[in-house]
Coordinates of C-alpha atoms in Angstrom, one line a residue:
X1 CA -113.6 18.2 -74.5
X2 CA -110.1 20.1 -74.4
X3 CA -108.3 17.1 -74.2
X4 CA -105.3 16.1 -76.8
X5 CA -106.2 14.2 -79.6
X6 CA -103.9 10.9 -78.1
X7 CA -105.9 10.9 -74.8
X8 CA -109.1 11.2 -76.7
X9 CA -108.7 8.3 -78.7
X10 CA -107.9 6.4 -75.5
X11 CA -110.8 7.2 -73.8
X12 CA -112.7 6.4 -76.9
X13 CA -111.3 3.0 -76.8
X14 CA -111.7 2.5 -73.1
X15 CA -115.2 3.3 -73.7
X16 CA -116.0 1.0 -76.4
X17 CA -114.2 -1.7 -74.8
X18 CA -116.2 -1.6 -71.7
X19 CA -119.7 -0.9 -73.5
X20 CA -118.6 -4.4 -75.0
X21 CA -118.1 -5.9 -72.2
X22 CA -121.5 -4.5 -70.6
X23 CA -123.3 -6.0 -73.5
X24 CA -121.9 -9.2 -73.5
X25 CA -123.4 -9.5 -69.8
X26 CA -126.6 -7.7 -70.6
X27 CA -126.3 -4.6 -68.5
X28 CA -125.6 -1.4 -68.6
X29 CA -128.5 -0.2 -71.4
X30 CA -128.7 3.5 -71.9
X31 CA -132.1 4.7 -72.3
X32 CA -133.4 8.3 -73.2
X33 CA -136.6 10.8 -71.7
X34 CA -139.1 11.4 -74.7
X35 CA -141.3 14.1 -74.0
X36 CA -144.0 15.4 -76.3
X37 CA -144.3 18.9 -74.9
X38 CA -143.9 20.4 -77.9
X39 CA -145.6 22.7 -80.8
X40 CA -144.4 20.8 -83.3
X41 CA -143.5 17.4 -82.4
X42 CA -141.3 14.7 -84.6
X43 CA -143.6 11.7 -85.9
X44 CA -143.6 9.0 -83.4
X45 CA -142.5 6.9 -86.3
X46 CA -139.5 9.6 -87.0
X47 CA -138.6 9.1 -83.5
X48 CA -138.7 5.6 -82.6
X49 CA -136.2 4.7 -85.5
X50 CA -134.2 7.8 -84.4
X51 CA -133.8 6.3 -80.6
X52 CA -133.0 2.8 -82.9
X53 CA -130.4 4.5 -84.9
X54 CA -128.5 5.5 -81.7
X55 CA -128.7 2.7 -80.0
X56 CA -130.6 3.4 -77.0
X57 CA -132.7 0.2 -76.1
X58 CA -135.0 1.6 -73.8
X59 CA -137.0 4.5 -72.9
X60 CA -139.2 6.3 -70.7
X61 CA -142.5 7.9 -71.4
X62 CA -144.1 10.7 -69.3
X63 CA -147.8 9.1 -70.7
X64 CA -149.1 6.5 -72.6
X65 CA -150.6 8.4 -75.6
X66 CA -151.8 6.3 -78.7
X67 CA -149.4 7.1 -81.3
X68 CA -146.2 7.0 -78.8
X69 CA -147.5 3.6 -77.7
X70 CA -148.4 2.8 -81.4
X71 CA -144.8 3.5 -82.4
X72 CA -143.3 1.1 -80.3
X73 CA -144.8 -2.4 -81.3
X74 CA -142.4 -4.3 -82.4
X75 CA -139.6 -1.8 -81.8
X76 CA -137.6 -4.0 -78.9
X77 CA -137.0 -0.6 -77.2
X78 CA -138.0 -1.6 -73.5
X79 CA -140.2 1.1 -71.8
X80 CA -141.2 2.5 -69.1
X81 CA -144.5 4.3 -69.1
X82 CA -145.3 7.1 -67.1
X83 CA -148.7 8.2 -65.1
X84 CA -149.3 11.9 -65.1
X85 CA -149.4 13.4 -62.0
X86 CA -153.0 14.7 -62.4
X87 CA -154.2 11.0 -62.5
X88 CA -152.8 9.6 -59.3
X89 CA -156.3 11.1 -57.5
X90 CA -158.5 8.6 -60.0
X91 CA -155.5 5.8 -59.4
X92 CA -156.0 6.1 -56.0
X93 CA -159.2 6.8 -54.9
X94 CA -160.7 4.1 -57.6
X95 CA -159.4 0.2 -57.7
X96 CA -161.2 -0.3 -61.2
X97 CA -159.4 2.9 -62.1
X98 CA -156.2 1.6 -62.1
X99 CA -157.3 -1.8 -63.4
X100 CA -159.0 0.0 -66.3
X101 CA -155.5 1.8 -66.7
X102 CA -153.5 -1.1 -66.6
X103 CA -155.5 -3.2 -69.2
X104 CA -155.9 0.0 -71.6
X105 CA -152.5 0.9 -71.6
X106 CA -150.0 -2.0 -70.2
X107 CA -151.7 -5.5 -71.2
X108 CA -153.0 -4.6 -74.3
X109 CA -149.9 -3.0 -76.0
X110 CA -147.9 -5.9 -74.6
X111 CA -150.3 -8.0 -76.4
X112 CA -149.4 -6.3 -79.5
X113 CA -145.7 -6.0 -79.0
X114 CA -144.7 -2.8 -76.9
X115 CA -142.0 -4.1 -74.3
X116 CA -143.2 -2.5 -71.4
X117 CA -140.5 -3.1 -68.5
X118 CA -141.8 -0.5 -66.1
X119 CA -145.0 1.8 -65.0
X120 CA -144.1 4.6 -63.2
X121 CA -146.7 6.2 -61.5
X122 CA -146.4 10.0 -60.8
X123 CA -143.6 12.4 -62.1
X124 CA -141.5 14.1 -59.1
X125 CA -145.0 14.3 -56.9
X126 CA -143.4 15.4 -53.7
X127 CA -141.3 18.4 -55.2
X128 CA -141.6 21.2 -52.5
X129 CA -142.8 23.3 -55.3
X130 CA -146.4 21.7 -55.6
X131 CA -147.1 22.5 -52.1
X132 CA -148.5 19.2 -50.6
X133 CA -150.6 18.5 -53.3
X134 CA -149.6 14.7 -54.5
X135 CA -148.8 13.7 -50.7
X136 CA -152.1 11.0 -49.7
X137 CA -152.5 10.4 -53.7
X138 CA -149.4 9.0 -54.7
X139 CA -148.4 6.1 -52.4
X140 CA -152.3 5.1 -52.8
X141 CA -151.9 5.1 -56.7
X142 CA -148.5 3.0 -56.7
X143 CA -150.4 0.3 -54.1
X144 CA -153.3 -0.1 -56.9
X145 CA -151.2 -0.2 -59.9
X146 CA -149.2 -2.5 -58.5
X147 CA -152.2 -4.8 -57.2
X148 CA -153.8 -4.2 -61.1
X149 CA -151.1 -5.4 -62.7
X150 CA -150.6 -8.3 -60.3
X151 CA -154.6 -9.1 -61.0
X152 CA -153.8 -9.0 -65.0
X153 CA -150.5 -12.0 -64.4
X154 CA -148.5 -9.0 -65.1
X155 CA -147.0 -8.8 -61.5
X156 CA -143.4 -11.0 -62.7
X157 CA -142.8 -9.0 -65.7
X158 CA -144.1 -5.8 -65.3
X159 CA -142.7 -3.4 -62.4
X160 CA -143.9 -0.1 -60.9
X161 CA -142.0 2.8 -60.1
X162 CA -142.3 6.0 -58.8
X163 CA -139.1 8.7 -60.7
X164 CA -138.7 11.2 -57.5
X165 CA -136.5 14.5 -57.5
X166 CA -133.2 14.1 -55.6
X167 CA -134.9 16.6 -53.0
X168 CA -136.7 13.5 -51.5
X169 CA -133.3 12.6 -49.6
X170 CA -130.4 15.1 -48.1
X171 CA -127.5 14.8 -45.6
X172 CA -127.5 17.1 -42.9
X173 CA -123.8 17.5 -44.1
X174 CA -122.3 17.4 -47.1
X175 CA -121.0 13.9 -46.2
X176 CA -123.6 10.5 -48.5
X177 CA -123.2 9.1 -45.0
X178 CA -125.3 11.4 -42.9
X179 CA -128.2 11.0 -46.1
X180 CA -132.3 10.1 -45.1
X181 CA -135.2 11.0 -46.3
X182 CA -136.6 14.1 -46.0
X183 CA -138.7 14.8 -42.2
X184 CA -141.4 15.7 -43.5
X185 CA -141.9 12.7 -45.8
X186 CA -140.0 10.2 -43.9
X187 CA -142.6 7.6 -43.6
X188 CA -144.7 8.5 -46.6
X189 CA -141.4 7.4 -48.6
X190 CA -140.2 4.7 -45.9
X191 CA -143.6 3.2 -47.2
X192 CA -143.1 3.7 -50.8
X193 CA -140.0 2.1 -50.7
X194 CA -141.3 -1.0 -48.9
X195 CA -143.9 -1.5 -51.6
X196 CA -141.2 -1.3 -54.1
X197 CA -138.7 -3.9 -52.5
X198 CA -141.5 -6.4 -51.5
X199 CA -142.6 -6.2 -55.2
X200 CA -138.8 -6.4 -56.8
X201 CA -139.4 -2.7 -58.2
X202 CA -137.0 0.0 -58.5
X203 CA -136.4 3.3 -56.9
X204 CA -136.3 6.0 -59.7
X205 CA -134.3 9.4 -58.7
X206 CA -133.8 12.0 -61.1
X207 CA -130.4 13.7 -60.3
X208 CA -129.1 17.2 -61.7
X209 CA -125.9 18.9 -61.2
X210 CA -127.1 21.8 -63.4
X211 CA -130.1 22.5 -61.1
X212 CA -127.5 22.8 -58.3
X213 CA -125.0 25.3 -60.7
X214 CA -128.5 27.3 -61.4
X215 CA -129.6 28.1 -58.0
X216 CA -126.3 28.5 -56.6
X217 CA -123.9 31.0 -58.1
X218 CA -121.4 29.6 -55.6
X219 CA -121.8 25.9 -56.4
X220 CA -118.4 24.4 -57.5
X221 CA -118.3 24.0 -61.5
X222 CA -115.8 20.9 -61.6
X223 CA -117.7 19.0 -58.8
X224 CA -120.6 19.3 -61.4
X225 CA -118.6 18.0 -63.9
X226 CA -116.8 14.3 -64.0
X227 CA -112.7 14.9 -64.6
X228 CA -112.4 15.3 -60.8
X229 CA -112.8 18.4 -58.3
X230 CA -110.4 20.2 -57.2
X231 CA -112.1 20.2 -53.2
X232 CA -113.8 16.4 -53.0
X233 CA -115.4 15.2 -50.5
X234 CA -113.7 13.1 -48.2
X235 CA -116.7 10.4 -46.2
X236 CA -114.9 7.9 -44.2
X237 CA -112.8 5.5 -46.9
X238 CA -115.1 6.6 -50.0
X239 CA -113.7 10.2 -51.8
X240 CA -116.2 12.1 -53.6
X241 CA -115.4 14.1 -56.7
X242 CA -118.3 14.9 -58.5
X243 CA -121.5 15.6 -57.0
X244 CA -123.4 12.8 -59.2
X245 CA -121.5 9.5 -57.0
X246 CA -122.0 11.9 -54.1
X247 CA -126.0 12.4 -54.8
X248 CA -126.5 8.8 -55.9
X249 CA -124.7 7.6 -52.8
X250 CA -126.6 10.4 -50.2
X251 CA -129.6 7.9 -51.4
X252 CA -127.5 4.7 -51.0
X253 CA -127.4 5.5 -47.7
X254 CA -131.1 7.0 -46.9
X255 CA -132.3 3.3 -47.8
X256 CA -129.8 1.3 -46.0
X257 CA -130.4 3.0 -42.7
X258 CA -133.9 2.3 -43.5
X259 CA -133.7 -1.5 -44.2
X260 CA -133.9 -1.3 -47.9
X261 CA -129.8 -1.5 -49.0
X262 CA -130.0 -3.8 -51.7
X263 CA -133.1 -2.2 -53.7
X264 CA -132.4 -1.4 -56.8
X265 CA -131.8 2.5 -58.2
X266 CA -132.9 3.5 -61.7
X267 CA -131.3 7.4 -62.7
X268 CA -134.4 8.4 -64.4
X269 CA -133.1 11.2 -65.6
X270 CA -130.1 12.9 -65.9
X271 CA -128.6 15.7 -68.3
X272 CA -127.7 19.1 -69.4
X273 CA -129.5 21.9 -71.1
X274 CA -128.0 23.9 -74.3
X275 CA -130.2 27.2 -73.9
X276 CA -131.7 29.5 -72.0
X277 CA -129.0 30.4 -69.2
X278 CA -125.5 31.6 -68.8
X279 CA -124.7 27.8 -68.0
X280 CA -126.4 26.2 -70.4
X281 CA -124.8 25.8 -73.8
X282 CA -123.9 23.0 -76.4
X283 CA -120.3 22.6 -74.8
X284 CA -120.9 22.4 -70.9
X285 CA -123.7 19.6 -72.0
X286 CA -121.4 17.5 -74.0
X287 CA -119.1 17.8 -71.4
X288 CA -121.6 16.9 -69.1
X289 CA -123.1 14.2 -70.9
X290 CA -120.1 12.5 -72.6
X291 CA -118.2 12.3 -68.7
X292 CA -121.6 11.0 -67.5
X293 CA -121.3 8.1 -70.1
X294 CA -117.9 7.5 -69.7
X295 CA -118.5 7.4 -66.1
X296 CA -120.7 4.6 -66.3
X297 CA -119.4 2.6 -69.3
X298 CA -116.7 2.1 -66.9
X299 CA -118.5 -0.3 -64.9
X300 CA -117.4 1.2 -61.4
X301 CA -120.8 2.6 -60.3
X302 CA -120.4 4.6 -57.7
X303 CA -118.5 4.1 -54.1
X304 CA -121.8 2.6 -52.2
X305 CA -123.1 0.6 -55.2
X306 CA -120.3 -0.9 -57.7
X307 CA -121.8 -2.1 -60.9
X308 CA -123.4 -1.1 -64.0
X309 CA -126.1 2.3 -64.0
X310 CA -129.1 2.2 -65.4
X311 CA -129.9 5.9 -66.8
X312 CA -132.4 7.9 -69.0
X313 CA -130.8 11.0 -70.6
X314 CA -132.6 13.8 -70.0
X315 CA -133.8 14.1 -72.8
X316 CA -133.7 13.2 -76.0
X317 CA -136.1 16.3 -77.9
X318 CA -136.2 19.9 -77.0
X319 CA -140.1 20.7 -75.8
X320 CA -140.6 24.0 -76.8
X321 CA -143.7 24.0 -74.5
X322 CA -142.5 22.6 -71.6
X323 CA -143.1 25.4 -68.7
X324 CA -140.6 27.7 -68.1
X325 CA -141.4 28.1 -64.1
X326 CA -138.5 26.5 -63.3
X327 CA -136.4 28.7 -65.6
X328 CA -135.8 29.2 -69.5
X329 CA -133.5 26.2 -69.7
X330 CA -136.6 23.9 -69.4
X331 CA -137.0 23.9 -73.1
X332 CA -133.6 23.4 -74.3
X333 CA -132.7 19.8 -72.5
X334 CA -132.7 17.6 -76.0
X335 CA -129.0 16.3 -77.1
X336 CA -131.4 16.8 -80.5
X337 CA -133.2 20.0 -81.5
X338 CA -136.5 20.2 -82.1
X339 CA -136.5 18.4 -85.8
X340 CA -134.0 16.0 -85.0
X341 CA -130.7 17.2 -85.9
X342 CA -127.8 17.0 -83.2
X343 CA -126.7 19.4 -81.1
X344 CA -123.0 18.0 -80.6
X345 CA -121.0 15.2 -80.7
X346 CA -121.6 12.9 -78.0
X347 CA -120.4 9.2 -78.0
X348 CA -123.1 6.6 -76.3
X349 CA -120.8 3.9 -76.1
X350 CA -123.5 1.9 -77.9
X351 CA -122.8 -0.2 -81.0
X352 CA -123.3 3.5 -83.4
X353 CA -120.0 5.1 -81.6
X354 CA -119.9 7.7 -84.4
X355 CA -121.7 10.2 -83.3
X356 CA -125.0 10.9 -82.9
X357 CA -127.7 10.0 -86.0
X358 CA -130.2 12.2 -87.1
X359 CA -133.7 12.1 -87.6
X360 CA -134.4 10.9 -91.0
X361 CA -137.3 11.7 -93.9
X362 CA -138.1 15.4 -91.7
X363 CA -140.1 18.0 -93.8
X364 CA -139.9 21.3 -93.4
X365 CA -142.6 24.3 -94.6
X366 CA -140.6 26.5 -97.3
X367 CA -136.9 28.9 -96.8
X368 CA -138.4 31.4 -95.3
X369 CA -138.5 33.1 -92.4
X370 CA -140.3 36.8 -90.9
X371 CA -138.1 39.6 -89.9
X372 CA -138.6 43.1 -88.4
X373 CA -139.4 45.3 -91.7
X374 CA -135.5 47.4 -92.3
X375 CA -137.5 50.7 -93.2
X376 CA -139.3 50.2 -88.9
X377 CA -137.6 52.5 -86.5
X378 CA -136.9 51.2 -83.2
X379 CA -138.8 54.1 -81.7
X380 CA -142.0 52.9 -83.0
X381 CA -144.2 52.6 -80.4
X382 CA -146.0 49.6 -81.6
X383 CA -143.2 47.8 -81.3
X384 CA -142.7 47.0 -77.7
X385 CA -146.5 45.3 -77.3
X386 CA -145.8 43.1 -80.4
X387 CA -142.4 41.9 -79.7
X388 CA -144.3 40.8 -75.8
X389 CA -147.3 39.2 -78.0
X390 CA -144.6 37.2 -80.1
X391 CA -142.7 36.3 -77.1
X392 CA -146.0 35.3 -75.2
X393 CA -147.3 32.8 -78.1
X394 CA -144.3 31.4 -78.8
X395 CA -140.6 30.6 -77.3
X396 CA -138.2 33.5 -76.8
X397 CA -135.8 31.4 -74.2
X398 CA -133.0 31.7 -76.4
X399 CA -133.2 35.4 -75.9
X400 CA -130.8 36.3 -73.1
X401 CA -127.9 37.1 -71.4
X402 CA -125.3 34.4 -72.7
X403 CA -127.9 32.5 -74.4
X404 CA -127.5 31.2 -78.4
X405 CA -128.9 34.1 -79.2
X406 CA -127.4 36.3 -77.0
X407 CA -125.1 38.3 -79.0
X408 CA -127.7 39.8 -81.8
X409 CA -128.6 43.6 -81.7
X410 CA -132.4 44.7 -80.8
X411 CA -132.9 44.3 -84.8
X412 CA -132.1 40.8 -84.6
X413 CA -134.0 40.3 -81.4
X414 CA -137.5 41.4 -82.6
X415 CA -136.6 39.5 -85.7
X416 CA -136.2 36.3 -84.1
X417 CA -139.0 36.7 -81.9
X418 CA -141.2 37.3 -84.8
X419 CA -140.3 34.7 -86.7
X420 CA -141.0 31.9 -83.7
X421 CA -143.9 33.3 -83.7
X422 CA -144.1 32.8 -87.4
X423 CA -143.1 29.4 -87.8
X424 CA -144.8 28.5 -85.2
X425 CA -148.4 29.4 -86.6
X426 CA -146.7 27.3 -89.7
X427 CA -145.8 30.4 -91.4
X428 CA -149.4 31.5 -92.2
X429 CA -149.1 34.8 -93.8
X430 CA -151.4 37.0 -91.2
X431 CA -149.0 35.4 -88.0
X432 CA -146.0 37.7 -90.2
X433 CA -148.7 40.9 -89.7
X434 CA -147.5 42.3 -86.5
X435 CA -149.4 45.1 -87.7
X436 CA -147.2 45.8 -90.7
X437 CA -143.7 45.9 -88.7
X438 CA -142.5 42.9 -90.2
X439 CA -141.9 41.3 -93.2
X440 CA -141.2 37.9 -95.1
X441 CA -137.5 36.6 -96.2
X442 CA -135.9 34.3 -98.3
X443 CA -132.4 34.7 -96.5
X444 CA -131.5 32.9 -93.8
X445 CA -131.0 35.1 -90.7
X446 CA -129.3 32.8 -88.5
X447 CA -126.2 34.0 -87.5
X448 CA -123.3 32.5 -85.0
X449 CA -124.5 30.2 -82.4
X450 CA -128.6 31.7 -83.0
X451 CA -130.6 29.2 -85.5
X452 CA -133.5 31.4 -87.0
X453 CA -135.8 27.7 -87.3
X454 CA -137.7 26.7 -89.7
X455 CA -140.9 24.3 -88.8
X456 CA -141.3 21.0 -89.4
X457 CA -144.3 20.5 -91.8
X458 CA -147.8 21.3 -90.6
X459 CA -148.6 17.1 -91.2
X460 CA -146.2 16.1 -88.8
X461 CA -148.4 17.7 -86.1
X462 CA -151.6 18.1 -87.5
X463 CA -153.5 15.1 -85.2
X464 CA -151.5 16.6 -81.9
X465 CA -152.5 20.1 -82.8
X466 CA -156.4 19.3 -83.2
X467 CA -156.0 17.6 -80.1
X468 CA -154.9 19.9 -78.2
X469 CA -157.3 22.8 -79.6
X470 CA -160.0 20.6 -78.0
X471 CA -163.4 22.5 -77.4
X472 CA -162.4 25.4 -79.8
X473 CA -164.3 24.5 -82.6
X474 CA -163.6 27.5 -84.9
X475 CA -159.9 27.0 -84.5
X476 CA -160.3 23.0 -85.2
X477 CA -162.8 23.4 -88.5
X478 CA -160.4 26.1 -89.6
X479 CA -157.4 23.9 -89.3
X480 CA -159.5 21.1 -90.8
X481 CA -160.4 23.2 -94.0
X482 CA -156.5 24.4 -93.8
X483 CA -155.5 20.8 -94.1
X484 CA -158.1 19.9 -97.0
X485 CA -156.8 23.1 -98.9
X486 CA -152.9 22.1 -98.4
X487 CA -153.8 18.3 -99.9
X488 CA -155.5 19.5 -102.4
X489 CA -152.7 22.3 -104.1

C-alpha cells in the first residue's frame, strides 16, 4: 500500500492483535457477498470451503437456491439469505406465501444444519432507478416474513432484514448531523424501521465510496480512501475523514431523530471493483479493502456508534453476468476471479493472515484459447459485426479506457473478445468460427495486466446452465447429448 516495510509490519501486528481481541469477545465477524451471476460459476462445494479457508464465518446470499443452501449444512458459516426482489409481490400479497417460503427455505435447512442468522427480504428495493416499483410490496413482504417465521418458533433465532442502498438517507449538508430519510420515503422507511427494532432485527445499508468516485469526477479520492483526507469534515465535536464514518453516521443520525438510535446497523455490503473503469483496478481495491479492514479491526466503529462492524465484502466472486446498467465495473467486484484465484493481497485479520487462499481442486477445459486469424486484415468488413456479436454474448468489460486490458492494440482486442466468446461456449469448435476470422492457439495471449481466461470445466456448470436454458429444449437435449458424449471419451 506504499507504505515502508517497518510501518507495514506494524500495522499488521496492530491488526492481528485486535482481530484477537474481537474474537475472544465474539464480535467483529467478517462475512463476504456470494453471488451466482455467473456463466460459469465455482461448485458450491469449491466455494463454501474457499469462504472456510479464509476465514470468513458468515455470509449473505442474494437467494436460497438448492445447491448454495445444500453447501452450507454443516459448514458453521452463519447466513443470511436473501429474497429476490421479484418475489416481494407473492410475499406480500399472500400470508401462506411467505409461510410456504419460510418452511421451504429457512426451517427446513436449519433442520439439516444451515446456520441461518438472517432473511433479508428484498435487495436495494427503493433505488431511484426502479422507478417506484418495490414501494407498497416491500414493507408488506418484511411484515409477513417476519410474522412466518414467528408462526414456525423461529421468531428468537431467526431475524429479517431488509439491505437498502445508502440513497435511502442524505444530509441536506454535507454535515452526518443534518442526515434523515429520504422525503419521499420517509414514513415507508420510518415503518420499516419500526418493524425491525420491535422485532430485534437489523438495519442493512450497503455503502460505496466508488459509486460516489464514478459519478463524480470531482469527488475527493483520499476521502474515499481510509489514511485520512486532506479537507474532513468537521460536524460539531466528531471530524470526518473518510466518507465511509461519514455515510454510516449520516444514517446514525436519520434513526436517532426518528426514535430508533440504538437499532442495530449491519454494512451489507461494501467493496471495490478491479475492472471495467479508470478507477477500478487491483490496487485502488486493495487499498480500499485492506484500510476498510484495518478500519474496523480496530474496534473504534465510527464517531456516532463505537464498537465492532459487522460487514459483508462486496463480493467475494466476479459475476460475469451481473448487468452492466449501472456501468462495466459491475462484473469485476470479486477480491477472487472468476475460478477462484486472488486478485491481490489483502489481509482479513482472521486466523489465515497470510493472504488470501485459493479455490482448491478447479478444472479447467484445455490451453487453448481463439485469436483473430494473423493472415485477417483489419479492413475486413466482416469484422466490425463479429467483434459486436462476441461482445454481445459474452463479457468485453475489460475492454476500455484504463481497464486490464486497456493497453492491447485492435489485434489484441478482437482477439480477446473472441476468445470470451470462445471460452464461454466451453470452447466448442463452431463458437471459434466467426466466419473464418479467427483461429485456435496453444499460446497463451495474456499479456500485462489482461488475463486471456480459460473456463472452468463444462461439469462445474452443467446443472446451472440447463437451468437457466429453461424452455429451449433444443439447446437443453443438445447439451444433454454433449454431456453423455464428454463422459463417455
Amino acid at each position: 500500500m506504499g507504505s515502508g516495510s517497518g510501518h507495514g509490519a506494524a500495522a499488521v501486528a496492530v491488526v492481528l492483535v485486535s482481530w484477537l481481541c474481537f474474537a475472544s469477545a465474539g464480535v467483529g465477524a467478517i462475512g463476504a457477498n456470494w453471488g451466482t451471476q455467473a456463466s460459469h460459476p465455482l461448485q458450491p462445494d469449491t466455494v463454501v470451503r474457499m469462504l472456510k479457508d479464509n476465514g470468513f464465518q458468515k455470509v449473505k446470499l442474494f437467494d436460497a437456491e438448492e445447491g448454495t443452501m445444500n453447501a452450507l449444512k454443516k459448514s458453521g458459516l452463519d447466513v443470511m439469505v436473501g429474497i429476490p426482489n421479484d418475489m416481494l409481490l407473492p410475499m406480500a400479497t399472500s400470508m401462506k406465501n411467505a409461510e410456504k417460503w419460510v418452511d421451504t427455505n429457512v426451517s427446513s435447512y436449519l433442520n439439516d444444519g444451515v446456520n441461518i442468522r438472517y432473511v433479508a427480504v428484498g435487495n436495494e428495493p427503493f433505488l431511484e432507478t426502479y422507478n417506484g416499483s418495490f414501494l407498497q410490496t416491500t414493507y408488506p413482504a418484511i411484515k409477513n416474513i417476519q410474522s412466518a417465521l414467528i408462526k414456525a418458533g423461529l421468531g428468537n433465532s431467526v431475524k429479517v432484514t431488509c439491505p437498502l442502498n445508502a440513497d435511502v438517507y442524505a444530509s441536506s449538508t454535507t454535515k452526518p448531523s443534518d442526515g434523515d430519510f429520504r422525503t419521499d420515503i420517509h414514513d415507508l422507511m420510518i415503518a420499516i424501521v419500526k418493524l425491525l427494532s420491535d422485532n430485534g432485527g437489523a438495519f442493512t445499508v450497503n455503502i460505496y465510496p466508488f459509486i460516489s468516485l464514478y459519478i463524480d469526477p470531482n469527488f475527493p479520492v483520499d476521502y474515499a480512501f481510509f489514511d485520512g483526507a486532506s479537507s474532513p469534515i468537521v460536524d460539531g465535536s466528531m471530524t470526518y475523514t473518510n466518507m465511509f464514518d461519514a455515510n454510516h453516521d449520516t444514517l446514525i443520525w436519520a434513526l436517532k431523530k426518528n426514535g430508533f438510535g440504538n437499532l442495530p446497523v449491519i454494512i451489507g455490503e461494501i467493496g471495490w471493483p478491479t475492472d471495467g473503469d479508470r478507477n477500478a483496478n487491483a490496487e485502488m481495491a486493495q487499498h480500499f479493502n485492506q484500510g476498510f479492514m484495518t478500519h474496523i479491526a480496530s474496534g473504534r466503529g465510527t464517531p456516532m456508534r463505537p464498537g465492532p462492524v459487522d460487514a459483508y465484502l462486496f463480493s467475494l466472486i466476479d459475476e460475469d453476468e451481473k448487468s452492466i446498467q449501472p456501468g462495466n465495473f459491475e462484473r469485476h467486484w470479486g477480491i477472487f476471479t472468476y475460478d477462484g484465484q486472488p486478485k491481490y493481497p489483502l489481509n482479513l485479520g482472521t486466523s489465515n493472515s497470510g493472504g488470501l487462499v485459493r479455490a482448491k481442486g478447479v478444472k479447467y477445459l484445455e490451453k487453448k484459447w481463439c485469436v483473430l486469424k494473423p493472415s485477417v486484415s483489419l479492413t475486413d468488413p466482416k469484422l466490425a459485426d463479429n467483434v459486436g456479436y462476441a461482445c454481445s454474448m459474452a463479457d468485453c468489460t475489460s475492454l476500455g479506457y484504463k481497464t486490464s486490458c486497456g493497453m492491447l492494440d485492435i489485434r489484441g482486442n478482437i482477439s480477446y473478445a473472441f476468445n470470451n466468446y470462445y471460452q464461454k461456449n466451453d470452447q466448442d469448435d463452431v463458437a471459434c468460427g466467426f466466419q473464418n476470422l479467427a483461429t485456435t492457439t496453444g499460446q497463451d495471449p495474456s499479456t500485462g495486466t489482461c488475463r486471456f481466461g480459460i473456463m472452468i470445466e463444462v461439469d462445474s456448470a452443467f446443472s446451472w446452465r440447463l437451468q437457466r436454458l429453461g424452455g429451449n429444449f433444443l439447446l437443453m437435449l443438445l447439451l444433454v447429448l454433449l454431456q453423455l458424449c464428454l463422459s463417455f471419451s
